[in-house]
Coordinates of C-alpha atoms and ligand atoms in Angstrom, one line a residue:
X30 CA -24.9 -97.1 18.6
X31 CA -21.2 -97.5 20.2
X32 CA -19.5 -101.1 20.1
X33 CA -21.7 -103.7 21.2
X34 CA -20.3 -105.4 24.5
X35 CA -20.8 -109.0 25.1
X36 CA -23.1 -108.9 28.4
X37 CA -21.5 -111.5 31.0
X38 CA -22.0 -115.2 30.7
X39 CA -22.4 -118.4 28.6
X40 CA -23.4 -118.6 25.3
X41 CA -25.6 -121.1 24.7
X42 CA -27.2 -120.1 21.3
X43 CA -26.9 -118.0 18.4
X44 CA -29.3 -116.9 16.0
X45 CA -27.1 -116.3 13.2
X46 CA -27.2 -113.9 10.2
X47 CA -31.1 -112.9 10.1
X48 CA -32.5 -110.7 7.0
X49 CA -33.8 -108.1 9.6
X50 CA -33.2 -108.3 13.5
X51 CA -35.8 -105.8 14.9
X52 CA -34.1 -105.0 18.3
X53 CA -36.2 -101.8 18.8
X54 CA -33.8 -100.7 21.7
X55 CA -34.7 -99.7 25.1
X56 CA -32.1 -97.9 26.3
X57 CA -33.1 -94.2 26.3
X58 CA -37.0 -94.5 27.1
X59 CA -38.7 -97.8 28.2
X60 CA -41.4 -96.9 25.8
X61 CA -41.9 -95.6 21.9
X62 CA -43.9 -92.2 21.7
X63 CA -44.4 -90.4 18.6
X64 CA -41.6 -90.1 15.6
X65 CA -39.8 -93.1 17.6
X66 CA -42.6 -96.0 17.4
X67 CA -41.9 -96.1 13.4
X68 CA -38.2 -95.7 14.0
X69 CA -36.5 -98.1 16.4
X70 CA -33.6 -99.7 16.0
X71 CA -33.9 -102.5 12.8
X72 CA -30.4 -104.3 11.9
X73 CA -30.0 -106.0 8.6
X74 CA -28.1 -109.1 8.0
X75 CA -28.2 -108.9 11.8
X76 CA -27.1 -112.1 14.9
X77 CA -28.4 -112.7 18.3
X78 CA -26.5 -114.6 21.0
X79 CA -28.3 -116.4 23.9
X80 CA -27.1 -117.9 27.3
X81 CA -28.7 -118.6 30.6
X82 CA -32.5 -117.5 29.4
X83 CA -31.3 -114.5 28.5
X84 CA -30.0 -112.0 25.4
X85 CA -26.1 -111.7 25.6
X86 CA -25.4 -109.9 22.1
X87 CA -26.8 -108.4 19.3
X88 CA -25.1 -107.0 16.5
X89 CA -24.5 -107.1 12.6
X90 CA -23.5 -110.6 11.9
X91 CA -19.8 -109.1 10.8
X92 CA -19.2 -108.0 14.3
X93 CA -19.4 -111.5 15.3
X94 CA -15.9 -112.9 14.9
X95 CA -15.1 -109.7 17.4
X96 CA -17.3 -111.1 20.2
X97 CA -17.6 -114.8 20.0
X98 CA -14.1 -115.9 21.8
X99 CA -11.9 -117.7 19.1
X100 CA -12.7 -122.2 19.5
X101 CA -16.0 -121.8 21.4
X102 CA -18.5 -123.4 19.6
X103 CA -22.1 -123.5 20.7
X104 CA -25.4 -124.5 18.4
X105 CA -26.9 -121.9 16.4
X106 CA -30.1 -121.2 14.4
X107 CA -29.2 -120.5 10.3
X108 CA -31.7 -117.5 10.4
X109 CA -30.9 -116.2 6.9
X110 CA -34.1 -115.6 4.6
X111 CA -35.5 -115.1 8.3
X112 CA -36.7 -111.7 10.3
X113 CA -36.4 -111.9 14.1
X114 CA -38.0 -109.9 16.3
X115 CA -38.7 -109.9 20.0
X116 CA -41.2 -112.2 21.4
X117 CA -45.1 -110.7 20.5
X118 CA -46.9 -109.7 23.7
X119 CA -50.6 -109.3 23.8
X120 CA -51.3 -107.1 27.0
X121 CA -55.1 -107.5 26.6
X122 CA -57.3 -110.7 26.2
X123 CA -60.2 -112.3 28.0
X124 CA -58.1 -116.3 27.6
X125 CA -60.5 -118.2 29.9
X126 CA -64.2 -118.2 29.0
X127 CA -67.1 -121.2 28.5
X128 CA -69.2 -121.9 25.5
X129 CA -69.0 -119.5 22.7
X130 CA -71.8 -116.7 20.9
X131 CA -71.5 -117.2 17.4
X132 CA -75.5 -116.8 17.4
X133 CA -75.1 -113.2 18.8
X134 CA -72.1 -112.7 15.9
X135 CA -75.1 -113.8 13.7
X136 CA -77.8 -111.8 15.0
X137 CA -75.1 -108.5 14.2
X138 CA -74.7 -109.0 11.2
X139 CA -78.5 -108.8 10.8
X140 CA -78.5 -105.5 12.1
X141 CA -79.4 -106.0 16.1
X142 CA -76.6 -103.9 18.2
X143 CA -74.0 -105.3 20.6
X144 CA -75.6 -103.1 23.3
X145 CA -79.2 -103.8 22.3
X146 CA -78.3 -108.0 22.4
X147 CA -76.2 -107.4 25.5
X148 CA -79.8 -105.7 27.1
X149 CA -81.7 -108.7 26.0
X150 CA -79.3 -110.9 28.6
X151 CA -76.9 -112.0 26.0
X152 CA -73.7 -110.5 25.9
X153 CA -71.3 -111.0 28.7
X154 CA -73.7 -111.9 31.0
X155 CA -74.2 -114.7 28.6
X156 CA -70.5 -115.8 29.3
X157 CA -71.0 -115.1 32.6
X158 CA -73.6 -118.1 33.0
X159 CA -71.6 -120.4 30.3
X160 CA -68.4 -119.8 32.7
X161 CA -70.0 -120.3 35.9
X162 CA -71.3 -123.7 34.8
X163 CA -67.7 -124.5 33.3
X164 CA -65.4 -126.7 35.6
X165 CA -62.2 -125.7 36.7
X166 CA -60.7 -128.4 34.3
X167 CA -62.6 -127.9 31.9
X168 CA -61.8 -123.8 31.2
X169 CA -57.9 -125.3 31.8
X170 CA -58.4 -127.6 28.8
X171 CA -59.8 -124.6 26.6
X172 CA -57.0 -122.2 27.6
X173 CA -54.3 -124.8 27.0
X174 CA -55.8 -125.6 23.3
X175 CA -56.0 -121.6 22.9
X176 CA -52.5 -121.2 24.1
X177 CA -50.7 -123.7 22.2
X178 CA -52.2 -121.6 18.8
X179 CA -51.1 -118.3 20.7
X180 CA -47.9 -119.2 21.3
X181 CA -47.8 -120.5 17.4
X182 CA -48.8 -117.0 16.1
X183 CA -45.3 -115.9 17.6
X184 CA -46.6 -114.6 21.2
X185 CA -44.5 -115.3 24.2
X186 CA -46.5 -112.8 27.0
X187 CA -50.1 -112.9 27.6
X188 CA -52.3 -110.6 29.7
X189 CA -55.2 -112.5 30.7
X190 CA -58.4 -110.9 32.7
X191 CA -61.1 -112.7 34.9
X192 CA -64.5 -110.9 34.6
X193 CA -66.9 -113.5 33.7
X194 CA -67.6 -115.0 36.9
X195 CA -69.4 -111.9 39.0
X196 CA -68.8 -113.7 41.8
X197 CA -66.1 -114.7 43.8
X198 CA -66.3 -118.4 43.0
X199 CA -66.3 -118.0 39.6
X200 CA -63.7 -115.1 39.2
X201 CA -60.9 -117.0 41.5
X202 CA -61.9 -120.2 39.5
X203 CA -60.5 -117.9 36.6
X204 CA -57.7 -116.5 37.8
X205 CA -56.4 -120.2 39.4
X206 CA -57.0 -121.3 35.9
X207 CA -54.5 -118.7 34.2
X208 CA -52.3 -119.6 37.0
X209 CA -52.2 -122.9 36.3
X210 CA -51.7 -122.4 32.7
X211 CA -48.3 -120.6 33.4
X212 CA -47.3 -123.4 35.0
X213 CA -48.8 -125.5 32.0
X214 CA -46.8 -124.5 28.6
X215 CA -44.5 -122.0 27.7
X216 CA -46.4 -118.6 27.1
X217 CA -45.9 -116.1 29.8
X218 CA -49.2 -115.3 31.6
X219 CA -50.0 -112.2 33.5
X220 CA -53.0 -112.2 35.5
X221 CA -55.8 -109.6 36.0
X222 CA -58.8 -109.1 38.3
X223 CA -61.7 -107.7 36.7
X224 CA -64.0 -108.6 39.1
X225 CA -66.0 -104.9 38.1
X226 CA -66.3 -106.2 33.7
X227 CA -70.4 -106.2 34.5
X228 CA -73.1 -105.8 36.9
X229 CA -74.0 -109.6 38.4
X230 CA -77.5 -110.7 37.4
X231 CA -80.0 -110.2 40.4
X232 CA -77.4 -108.0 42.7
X233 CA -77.5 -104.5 43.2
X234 CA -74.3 -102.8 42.1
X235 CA -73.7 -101.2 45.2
X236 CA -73.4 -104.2 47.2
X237 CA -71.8 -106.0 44.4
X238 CA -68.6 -102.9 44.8
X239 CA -68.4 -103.5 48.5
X240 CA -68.1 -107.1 48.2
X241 CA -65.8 -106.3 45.8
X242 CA -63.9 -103.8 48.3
X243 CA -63.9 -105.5 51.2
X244 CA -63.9 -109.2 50.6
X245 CA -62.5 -109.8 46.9
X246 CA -60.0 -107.4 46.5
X247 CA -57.8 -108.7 49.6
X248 CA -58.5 -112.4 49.0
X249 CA -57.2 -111.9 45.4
X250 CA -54.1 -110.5 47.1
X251 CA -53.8 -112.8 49.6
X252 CA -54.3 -116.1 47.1
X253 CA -52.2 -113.8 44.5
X254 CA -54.4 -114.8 42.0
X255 CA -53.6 -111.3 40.3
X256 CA -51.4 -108.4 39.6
X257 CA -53.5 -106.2 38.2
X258 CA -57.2 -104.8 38.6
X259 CA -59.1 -103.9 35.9
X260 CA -62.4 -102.5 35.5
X261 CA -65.3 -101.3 32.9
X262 CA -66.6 -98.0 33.1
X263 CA -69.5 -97.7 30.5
X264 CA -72.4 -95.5 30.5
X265 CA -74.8 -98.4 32.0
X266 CA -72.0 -100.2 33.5
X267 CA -69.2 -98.8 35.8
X268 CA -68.8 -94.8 36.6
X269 CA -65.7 -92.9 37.0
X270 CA -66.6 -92.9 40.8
X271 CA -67.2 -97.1 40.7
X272 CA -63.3 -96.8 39.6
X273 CA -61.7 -94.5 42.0
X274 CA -63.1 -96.6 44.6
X275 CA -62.2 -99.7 43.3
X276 CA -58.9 -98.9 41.9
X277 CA -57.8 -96.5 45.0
X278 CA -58.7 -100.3 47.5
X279 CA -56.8 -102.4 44.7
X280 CA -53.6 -100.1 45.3
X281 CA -54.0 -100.4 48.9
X282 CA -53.6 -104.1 48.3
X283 CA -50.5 -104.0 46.2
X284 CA -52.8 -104.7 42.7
X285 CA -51.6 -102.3 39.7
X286 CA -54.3 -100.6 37.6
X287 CA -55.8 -100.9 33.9
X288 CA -59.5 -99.6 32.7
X289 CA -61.7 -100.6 29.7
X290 CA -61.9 -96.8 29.2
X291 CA -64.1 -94.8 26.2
X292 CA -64.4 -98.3 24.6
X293 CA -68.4 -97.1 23.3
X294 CA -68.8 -93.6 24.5
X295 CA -66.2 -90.6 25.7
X296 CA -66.4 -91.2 30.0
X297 CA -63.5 -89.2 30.6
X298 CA -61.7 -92.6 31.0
X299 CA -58.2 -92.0 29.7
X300 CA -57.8 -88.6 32.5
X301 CA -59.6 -90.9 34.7
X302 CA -56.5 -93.7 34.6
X303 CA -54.2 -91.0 34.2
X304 CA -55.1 -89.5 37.6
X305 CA -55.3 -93.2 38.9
X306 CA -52.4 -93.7 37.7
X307 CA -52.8 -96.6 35.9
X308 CA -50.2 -98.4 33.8
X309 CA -52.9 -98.6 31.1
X310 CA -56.1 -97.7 29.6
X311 CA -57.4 -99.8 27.1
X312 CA -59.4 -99.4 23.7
X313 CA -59.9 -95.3 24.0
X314 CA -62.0 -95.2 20.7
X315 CA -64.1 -91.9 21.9
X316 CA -61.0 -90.5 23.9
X317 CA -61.2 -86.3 23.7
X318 CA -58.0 -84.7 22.8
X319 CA -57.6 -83.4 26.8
X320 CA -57.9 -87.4 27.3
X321 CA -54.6 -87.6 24.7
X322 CA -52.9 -85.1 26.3
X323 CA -53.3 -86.4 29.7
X324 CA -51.9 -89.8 28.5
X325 CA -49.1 -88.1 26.4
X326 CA -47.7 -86.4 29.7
X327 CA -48.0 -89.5 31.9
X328 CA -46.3 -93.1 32.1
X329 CA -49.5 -94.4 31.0
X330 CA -50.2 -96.9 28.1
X331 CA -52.9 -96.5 25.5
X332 CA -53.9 -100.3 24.5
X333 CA -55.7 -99.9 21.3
X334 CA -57.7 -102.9 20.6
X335 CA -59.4 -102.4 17.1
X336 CA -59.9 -105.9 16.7
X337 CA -63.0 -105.5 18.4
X338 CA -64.3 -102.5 15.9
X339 CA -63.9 -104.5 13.1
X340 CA -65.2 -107.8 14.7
X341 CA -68.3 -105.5 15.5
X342 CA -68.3 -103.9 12.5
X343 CA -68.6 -100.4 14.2
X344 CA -66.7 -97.6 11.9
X345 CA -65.3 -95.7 15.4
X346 CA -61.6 -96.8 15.4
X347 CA -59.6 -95.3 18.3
X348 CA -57.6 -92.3 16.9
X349 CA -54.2 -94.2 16.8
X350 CA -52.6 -90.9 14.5
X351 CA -54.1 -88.3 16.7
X352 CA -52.5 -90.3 19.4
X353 CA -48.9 -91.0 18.4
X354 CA -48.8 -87.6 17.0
X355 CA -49.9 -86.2 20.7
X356 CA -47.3 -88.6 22.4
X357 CA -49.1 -91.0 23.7
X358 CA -47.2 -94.3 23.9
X359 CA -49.3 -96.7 22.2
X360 CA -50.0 -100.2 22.3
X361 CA -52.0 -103.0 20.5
X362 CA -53.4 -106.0 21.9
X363 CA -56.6 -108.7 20.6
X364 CA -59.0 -108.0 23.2
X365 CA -59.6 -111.8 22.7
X366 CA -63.1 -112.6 24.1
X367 CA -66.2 -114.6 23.1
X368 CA -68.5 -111.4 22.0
X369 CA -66.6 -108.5 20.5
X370 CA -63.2 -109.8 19.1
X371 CA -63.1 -113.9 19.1
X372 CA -59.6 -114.3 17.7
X373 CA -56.1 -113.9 19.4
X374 CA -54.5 -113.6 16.1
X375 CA -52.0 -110.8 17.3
X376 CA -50.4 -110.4 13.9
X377 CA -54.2 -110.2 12.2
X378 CA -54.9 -107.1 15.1
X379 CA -51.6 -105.5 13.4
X380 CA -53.0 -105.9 9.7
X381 CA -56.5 -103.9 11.2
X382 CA -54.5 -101.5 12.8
X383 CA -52.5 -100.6 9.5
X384 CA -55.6 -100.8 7.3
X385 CA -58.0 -99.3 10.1
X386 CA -55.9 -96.8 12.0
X387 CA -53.2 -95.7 9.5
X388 CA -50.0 -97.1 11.9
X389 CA -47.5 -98.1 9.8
X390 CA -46.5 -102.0 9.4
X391 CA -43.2 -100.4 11.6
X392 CA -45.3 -98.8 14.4
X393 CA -47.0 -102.3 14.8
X394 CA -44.4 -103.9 16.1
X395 CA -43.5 -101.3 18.5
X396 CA -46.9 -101.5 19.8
X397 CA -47.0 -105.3 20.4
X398 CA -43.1 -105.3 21.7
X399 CA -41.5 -102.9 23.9
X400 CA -44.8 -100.9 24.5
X401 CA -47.2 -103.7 24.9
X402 CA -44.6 -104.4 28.0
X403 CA -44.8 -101.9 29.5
X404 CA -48.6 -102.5 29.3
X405 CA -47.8 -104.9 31.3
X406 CA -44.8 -102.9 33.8
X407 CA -42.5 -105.6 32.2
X408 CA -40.5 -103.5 29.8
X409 CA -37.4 -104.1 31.9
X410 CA -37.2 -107.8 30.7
X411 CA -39.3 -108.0 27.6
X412 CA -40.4 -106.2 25.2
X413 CA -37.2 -105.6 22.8
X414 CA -33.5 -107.2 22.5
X415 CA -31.6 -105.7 24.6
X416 CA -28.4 -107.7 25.9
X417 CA -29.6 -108.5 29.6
X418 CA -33.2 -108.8 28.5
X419 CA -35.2 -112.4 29.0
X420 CA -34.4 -114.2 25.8
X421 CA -38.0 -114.1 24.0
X422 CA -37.5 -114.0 20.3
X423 CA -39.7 -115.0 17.3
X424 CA -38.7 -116.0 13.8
X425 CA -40.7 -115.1 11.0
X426 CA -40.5 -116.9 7.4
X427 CA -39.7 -113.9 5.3
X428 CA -37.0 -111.5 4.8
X429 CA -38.3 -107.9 6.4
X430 CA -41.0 -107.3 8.9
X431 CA -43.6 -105.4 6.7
X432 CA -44.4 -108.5 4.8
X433 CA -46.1 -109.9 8.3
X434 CA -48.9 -107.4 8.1
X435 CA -49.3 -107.1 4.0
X436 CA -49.4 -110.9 3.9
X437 CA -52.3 -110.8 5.8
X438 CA -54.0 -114.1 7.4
X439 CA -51.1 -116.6 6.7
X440 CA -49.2 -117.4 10.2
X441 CA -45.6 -116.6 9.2
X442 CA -43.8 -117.8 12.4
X443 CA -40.8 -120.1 11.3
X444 CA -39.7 -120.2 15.6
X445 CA -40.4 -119.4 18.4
X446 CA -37.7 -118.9 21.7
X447 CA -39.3 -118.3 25.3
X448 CA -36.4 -117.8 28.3
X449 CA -34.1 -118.8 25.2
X450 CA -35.3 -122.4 24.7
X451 CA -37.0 -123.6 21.4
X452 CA -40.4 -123.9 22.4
X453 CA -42.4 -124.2 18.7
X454 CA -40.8 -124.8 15.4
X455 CA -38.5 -126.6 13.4
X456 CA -35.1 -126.2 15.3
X457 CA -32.6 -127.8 13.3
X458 CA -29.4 -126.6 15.1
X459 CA -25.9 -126.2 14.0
X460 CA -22.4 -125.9 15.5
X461 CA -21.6 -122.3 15.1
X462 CA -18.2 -123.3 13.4
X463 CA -20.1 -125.0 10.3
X464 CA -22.6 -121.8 10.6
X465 CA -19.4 -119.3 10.0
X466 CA -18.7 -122.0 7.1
X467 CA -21.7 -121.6 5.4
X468 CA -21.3 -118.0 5.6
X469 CA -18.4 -118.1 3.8
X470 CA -19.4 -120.7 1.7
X471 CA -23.2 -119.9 0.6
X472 CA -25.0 -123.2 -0.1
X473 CA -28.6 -122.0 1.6
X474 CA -31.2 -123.9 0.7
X475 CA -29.1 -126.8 -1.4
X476 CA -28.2 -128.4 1.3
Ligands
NIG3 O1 -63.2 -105.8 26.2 N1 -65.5 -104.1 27.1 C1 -66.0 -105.1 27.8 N2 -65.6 -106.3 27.6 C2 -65.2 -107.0 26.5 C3 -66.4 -107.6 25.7 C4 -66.8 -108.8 26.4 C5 -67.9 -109.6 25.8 O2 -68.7 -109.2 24.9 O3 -68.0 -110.8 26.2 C6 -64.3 -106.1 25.7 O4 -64.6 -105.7 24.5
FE4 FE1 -61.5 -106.3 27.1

């Protein structure tokens, strides 16, 4: 990389003299395929500067004194000991949801099958009735508790889907709830209409996808309730056909696409989003290598979600090597939901995905950074720290990023930064004059 410029404006903040600043740059492809997903940009001993919300520099902490205008003085973080990355993004989870099904997680491990429980009206129909009876205020107290852990687990950007409603009540009670979360607490939320997750109790599926069609789809729109559309297809649930008829009328409306695609059997579902062009398809587990190939030559996303393998204890992992090593830009996200992965423990997903799917504790946080946003068709403002970028950063408690998947279960977040405020953590600020003192002067950890 050339000289680093200070982009235009205040500063505000610095993050000053961090172990490792993973900044896994942007700047010549808004996503990380292949060879590049392990090999972003990682600065040691590296500084951050902040102003106005957003990232104005980052650089090796020696190039400071060369961009920080001699006198100014501004409050800074001491990062040193600390790794900084960008802000987590989880570009899959099911947040809002009543009661829970740890009798079904139960019944598993006993030997019944997700399907098989799922046929004997548990399952997400089971949500389904749990949610509908839920008030509005009550799924808004649940999703705050959820978020306020979320957002302590280093996550800054949250996808979150309706899809246990089944009817329009329900689903726009959902989606008004995720709404009125954003507006709630400092985690980013970006909102999804998967109206098409099951087939409602008691209603044919046919009339179910017209209603859909004509009456949901341009009420979500109108309302914006949601930016994306989502569906299922499942052997037993949603066909290919179900989707290019309810995706083709969702991008009539404006609504981008995602599928739950070859989640428990190979549908076709990753050409299918491909030629839909969706921005994703998520989980991919029985994905065919012409399914890889279509993904690898398109802007598509691959969300991986093997949280919900091991939560189910199925041995099918999604192919994560066969994938990077085809090119297709991959991502990770929880899959948070009350039947097959109940945790939103982002960092824990990474640790599967090393131990489960052979990505490296480097690829990891490519896939729940720059190309978990562009899960999302956000990668222009989040995603990695780029000067210009919103200022979303996390600070872990140890000194390179591989010890956040090996040390496995413990939350190492130290702080966390949303639209460059301190929104969770000890924040003990200094002027940046002192900070370039104890640079000089190391008394870490003495004082
Ligand atoms: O993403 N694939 C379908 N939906 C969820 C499971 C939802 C549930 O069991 O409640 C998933 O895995
Ligand atoms: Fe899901």
């Amino acid at each position: 990389m050339g000289e680093r410029q200070l982009h235009s404006g205040r500063i505000e903040t610095g993050i000053i003299a961090a172990s490792e600043l993973l900044v896994i740059d942007s700047t010549s492809a808004p996503d990380l395929r292949g060879e590049r997903l392990g090999h972003f940009e990682i600065i040691p001993d590296g500084s951050v500067l902040l102003g106005d919300g957003t990232i104005l520099w980052v650089g090796p902490t020696s190039a400071l004194r060369t961009v920080v205008p001699t006198g100014q003085s501004f409050p800074c973080i001491d990062a040193r000991g600390l790794t900084v990355t960008p802000g987590l993004i989880d570009a899959h989870s099911h947040l809002v949801f009543g009661g829970t099904r740890e009798d079904e997680f139960d019944a598993r491990i006993r030997g019944k099958g997700y399907l098989e429980i799922a046929q004997a009206g548990g399952g997400i129909k089971r949500t389904v009735q749990l949610t509908r009876a839920a008030s509005e205020s009550e799924l808004f107290a649940l999703g705050r508790e959820r978020l306020q852990e979320i957002l302590s687990l280093g996550i800054t950007t949250l996808e979150v889907k309706s899809g246990y409603g089944l009817d329009q009540e329900t689903e726009f009670k959902m989606l008004r709830v995720a709404r009125e979360l954003a507006e709630a607490q400092p985690v980013e939320i970006v909102t999804t209409f998967l109206g098409a997750h099951e087939i409602p109790p008691g209603i044919p599926k046919e009339s179910y996808v017209n209603e859909i069609e004509q009456v949901m789809l341009p009420e979500v729109v109108r309302q914006d309730l949601a930016e994306f559309c989502d569906i299922f297809v499942e052997q037993g649930v949603y066909t290919p056909d179900d989707a290019v008829r309810i995706l083709g009328k969702a991008r009539e409306y404006g609504l981008k696409a995602k599928i739950h695609a070859d989640q428990m059997s190979d549908s076709d579902g990753a050409a299918l989003a491909v030629s839909l062009q969706a921005i994703s398809a998520d989980h991919l587990n029985y994905t065919n290598p012409e399914g890889q190939a279509a993904l690898a030559a398109s802007r598509c996303i691959g969300v991986l979600l093997p949280g919900s393998d091991f939560f189910l204890g199925l041995p099918h992992y999604p192919p994560a090597r066969k994938m990077i090593e085809a090119g297709v830009a991959v991502a990770l996200a929880t899959d948070f939901n009350p039947g097959s992965c109940m945790t939103y423990n982002l960092p824990l997903i990474m640790t599967v995905a090393c131990t489960q799917m052979r990505m490296s504790p480097t690829e990891v946080f490519g896939a729940v950074t720059l190309n978990a946003a562009r899960a999302l068709d956000r990668s222009e403002t989040i995603g990695s720290l780029a000067p210009g970028k919103q200022a979303d950063l996390v600070l872990f408690s140890c000194p390179n990023h591989k010890l956040i998947s090996y040390h496995f279960g413990k939350n190492h977040v130290h702080t966390v930064i949303k639209k460059g405020k301190v929104v969770y953590g000890p924040s003990r600020l200094l002027a940046y004059n002192d900070m370039l003192q104890q640079l000089n002067h190391p008394t870490h950890g003495d004082e």
